[in-house]
Short mmCIF file of C-alpha atoms and ligand atoms in Angstrom, two decimals:
data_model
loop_
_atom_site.label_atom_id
_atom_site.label_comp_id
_atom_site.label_asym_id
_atom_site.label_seq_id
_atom_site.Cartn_x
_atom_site.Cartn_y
_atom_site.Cartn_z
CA UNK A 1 4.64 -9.21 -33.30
CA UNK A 2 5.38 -5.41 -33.38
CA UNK A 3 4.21 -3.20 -30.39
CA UNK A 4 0.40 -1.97 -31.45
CA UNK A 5 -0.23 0.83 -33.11
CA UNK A 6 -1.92 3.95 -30.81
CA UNK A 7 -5.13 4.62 -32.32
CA UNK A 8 -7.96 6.87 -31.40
CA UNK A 9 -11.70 6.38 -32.89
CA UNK A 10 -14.07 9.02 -33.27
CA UNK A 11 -17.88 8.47 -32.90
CA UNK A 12 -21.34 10.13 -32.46
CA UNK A 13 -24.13 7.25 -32.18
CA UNK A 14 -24.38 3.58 -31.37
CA UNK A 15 -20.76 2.83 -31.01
CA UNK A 16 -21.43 -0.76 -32.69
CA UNK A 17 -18.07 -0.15 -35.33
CA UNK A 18 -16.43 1.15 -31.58
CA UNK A 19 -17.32 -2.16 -30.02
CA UNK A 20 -16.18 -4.21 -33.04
CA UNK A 21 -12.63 -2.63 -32.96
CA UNK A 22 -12.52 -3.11 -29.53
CA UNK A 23 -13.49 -7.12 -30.13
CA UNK A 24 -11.31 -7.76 -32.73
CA UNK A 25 -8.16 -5.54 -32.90
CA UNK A 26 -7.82 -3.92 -29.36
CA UNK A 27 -4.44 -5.33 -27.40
CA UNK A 28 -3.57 -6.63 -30.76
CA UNK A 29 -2.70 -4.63 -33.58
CA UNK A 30 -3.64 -1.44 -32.33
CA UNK A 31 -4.20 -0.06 -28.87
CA UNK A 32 -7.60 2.19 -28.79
CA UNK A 33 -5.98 5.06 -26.98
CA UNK A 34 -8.84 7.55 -26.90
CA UNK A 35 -12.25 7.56 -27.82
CA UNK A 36 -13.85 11.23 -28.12
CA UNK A 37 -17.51 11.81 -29.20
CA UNK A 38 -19.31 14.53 -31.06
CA UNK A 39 -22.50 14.65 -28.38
CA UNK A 40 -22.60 13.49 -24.81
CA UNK A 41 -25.15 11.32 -26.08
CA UNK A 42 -23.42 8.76 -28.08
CA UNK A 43 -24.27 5.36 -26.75
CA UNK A 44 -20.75 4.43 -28.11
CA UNK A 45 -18.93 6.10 -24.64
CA UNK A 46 -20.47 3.76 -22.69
CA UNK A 47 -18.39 1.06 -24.52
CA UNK A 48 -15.46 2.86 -24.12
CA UNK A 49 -15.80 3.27 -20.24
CA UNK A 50 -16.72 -0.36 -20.02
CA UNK A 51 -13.64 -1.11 -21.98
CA UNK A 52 -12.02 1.09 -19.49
CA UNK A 53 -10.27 3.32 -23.10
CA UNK A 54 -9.97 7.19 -21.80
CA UNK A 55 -13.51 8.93 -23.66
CA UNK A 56 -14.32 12.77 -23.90
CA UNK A 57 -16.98 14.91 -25.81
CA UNK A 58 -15.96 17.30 -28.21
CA UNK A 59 -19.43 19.05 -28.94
CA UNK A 60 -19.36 21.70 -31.45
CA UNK A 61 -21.43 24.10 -29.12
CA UNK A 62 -18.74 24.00 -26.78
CA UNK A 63 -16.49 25.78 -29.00
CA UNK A 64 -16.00 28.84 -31.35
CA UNK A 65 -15.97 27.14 -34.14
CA UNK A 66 -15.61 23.66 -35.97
CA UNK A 67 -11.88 24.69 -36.10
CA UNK A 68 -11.59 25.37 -32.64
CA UNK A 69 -13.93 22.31 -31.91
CA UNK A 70 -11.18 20.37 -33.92
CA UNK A 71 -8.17 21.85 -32.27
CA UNK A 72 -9.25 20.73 -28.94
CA UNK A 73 -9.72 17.63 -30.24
CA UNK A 74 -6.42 16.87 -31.97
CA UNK A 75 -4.65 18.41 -28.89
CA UNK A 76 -6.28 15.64 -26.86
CA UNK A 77 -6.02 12.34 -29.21
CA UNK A 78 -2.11 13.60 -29.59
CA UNK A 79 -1.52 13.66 -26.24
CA UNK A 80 -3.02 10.40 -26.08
CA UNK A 81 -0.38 9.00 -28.41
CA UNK A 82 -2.79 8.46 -31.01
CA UNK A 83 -0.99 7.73 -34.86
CA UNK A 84 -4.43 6.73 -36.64
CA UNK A 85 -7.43 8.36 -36.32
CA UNK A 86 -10.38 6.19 -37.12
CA UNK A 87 -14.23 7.71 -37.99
CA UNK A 88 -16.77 4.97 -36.82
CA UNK A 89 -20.25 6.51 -37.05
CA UNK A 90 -18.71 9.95 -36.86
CA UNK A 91 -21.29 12.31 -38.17
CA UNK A 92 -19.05 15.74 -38.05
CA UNK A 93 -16.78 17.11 -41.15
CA UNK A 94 -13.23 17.39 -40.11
CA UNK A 95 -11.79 20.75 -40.71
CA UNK A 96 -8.05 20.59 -43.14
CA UNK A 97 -6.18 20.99 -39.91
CA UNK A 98 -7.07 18.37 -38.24
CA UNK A 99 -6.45 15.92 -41.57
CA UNK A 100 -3.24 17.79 -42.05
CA UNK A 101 -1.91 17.21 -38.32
CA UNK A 102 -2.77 13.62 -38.58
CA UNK A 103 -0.88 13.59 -41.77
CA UNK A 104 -3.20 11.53 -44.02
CA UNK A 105 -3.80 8.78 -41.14
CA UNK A 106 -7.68 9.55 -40.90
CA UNK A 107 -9.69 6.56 -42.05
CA UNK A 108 -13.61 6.50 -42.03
CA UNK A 109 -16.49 3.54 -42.64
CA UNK A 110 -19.17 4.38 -44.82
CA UNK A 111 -21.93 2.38 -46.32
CA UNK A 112 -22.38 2.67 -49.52
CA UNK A 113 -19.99 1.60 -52.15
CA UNK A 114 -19.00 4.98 -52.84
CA UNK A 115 -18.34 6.96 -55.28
CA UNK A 116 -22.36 6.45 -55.09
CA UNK A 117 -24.12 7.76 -52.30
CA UNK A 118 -22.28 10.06 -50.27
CA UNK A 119 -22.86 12.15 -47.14
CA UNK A 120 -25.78 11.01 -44.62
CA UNK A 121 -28.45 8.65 -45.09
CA UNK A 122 -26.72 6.80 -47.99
CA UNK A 123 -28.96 3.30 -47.59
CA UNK A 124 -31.75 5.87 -47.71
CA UNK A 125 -30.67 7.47 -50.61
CA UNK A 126 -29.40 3.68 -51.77
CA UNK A 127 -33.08 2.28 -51.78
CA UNK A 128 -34.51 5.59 -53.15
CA UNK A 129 -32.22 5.07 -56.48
CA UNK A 130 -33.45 1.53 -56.46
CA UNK A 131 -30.01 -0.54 -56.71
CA UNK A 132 -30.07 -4.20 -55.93
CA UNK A 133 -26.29 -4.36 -54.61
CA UNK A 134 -25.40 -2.69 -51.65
CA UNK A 135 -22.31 -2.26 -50.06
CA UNK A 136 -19.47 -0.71 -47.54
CA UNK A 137 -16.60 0.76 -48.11
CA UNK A 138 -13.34 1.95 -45.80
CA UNK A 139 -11.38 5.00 -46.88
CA UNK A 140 -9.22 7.25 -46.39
CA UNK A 141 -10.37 10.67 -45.50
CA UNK A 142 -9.85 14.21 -47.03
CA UNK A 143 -11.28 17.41 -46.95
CA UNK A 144 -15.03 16.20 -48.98
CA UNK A 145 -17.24 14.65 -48.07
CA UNK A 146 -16.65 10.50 -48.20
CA UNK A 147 -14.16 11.40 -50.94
CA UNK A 148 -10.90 9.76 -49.87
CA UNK A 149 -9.38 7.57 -51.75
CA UNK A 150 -10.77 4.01 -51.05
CA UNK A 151 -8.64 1.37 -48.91
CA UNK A 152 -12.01 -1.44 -48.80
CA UNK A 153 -14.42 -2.02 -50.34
CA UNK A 154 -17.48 -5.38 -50.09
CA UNK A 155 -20.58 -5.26 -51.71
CA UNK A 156 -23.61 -7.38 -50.99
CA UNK A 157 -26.85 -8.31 -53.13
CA UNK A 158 -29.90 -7.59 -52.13
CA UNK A 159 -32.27 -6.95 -54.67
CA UNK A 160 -35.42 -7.01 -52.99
CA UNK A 161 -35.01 -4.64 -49.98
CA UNK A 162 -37.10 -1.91 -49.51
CA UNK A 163 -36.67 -0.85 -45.91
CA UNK A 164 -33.62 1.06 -44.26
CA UNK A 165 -33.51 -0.55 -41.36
CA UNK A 166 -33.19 -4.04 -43.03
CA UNK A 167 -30.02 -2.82 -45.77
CA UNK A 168 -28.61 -1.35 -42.78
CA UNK A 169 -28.81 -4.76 -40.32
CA UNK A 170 -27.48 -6.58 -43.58
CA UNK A 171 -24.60 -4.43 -43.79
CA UNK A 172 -23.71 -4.12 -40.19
CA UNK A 173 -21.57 -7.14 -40.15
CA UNK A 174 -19.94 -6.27 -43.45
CA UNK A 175 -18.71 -2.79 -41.59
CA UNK A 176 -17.54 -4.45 -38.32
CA UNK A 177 -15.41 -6.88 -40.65
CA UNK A 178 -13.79 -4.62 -43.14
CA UNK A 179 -12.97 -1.34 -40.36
CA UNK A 180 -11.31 -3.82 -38.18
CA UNK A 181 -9.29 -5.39 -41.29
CA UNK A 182 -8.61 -1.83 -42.56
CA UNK A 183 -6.93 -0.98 -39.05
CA UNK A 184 -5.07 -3.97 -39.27
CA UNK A 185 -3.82 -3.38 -42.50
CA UNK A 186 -2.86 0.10 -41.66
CA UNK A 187 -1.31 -0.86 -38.45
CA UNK A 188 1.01 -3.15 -40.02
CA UNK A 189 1.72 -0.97 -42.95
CA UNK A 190 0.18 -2.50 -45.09
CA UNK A 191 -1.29 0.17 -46.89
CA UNK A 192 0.43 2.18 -49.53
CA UNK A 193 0.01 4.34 -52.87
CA UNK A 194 -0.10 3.68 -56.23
CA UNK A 195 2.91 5.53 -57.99
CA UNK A 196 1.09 6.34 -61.55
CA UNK A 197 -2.71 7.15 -59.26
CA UNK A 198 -2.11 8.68 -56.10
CA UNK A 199 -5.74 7.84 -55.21
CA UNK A 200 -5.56 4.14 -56.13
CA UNK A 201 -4.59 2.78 -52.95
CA UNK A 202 -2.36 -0.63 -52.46
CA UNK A 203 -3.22 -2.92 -50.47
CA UNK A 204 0.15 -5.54 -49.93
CA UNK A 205 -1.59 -9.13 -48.81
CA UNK A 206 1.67 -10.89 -47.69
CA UNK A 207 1.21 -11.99 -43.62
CA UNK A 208 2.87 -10.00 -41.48
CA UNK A 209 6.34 -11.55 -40.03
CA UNK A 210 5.68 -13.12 -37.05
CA UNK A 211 9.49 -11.67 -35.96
CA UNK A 212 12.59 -13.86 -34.47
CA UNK A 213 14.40 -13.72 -38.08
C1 LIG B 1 -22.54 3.16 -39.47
O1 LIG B 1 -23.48 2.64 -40.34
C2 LIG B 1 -21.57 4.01 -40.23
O2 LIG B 1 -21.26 3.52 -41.47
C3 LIG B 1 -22.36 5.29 -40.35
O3 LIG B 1 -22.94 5.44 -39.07
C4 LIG B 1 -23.17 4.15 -38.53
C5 LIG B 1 -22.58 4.10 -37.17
O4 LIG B 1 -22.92 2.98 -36.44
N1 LIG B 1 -21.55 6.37 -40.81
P1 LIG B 1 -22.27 2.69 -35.04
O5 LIG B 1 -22.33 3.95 -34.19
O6 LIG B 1 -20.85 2.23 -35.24
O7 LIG B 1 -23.12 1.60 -34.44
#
């Protein structure tokens, strides 16, 4: 198997998308390089110190701007090696330098099945429309908001729900699953474009080669 691939995963909150990557792809396919936080008070840097991954805040009121904010950032998760850059429960926009220094290699978890239901609270504004299937989806992030073009997408039915909190326990699973398998993907380059629609992206199934010719 190659060497992993240096990634670094950006977070705000619970951390439960962090702990998932660090369960299932950590030491494997990727090494989890650097974990930096929008607030000190992301539950999610706990997991990284108990994983024992390097973890630093990058509040926005600590800088001059997002820019800046992002700047310091990138300097850090460079210097940490880091090729992929990977939004789990990040709730900041990325400015176009950042995306542009990581050259395209930003992914992000959402859940909704988007092109429906962008931006925050998208079970919220899910149950408020009143659809009975649900979903996640992994993309690849640009300069709008939950725009990218998708890499993943699963949907599940559940046609009576009516509270947040139950969509979102439902869907939990769903995001742990397809952000790990996205990163895995990714990490063995797996991942590619479509030549006729740039946006459609490929995803190429064969196992990877387990080396020794
Ligand atoms: C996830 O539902 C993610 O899709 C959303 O924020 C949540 C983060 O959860 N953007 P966690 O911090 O990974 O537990």
């Amino acid at each position: 198997m190659s060497a992993p691939l240096p990634i670094a995963v950006l977070v705000s909150g619970t951390g439960t998308n962090l702990q998932a990557l660090l369960d299932g792809v950590h030491g494997r396919e990727a090494q989890i390089v650097a974990v930096a936080a929008s607030t000190p008070r992301a539950q999610a840097l706990a997991r990284a110190a108990a994983a024992g991954v390097p973890h630093a805040v990058f509040a926005r009121s600590q800088h001059r701007d997002r820019v800046a904010r992002d700047e310091a950032m990138a300097d850090w998760l460079a210097a940490r090696g880091a090729r992929l850059v990977v939004l789990a429960g990040y709730m900041e926009l990325l400015s176009e330098p950042f995306l542009d220094r990581f050259g395209g290699a930003v992914i992000n978890v959402h859940p909704s099945l988007l092109p429906a239901f962008p931006g925050v609270g998208a079970i919220e504004q899910a149950l408020a429309y009143g659809v009975k299937v649900f979903g996640v989806t992994v993309h690849f992030v640009d300069a709008g908001v939950d725009t990218g073009p998708v890499i993943l997408q699963r949907a599940l039915e559940l046609p009576e729900a009516r509270e947040a909190d139950e969509v979102r326990s439902a869907l939990r699973p769903l995001e742990h699953g397809l952000l790990a398998e996205a990163v895995r993907l990714f990490a063995r380059g797996a991942l590619s474009r479509a030549a006729d629609n740039p946006r459609r992206v490929l995803v190429d199934c064969a196992p990877a080669r387990s080396g020794g010719g």
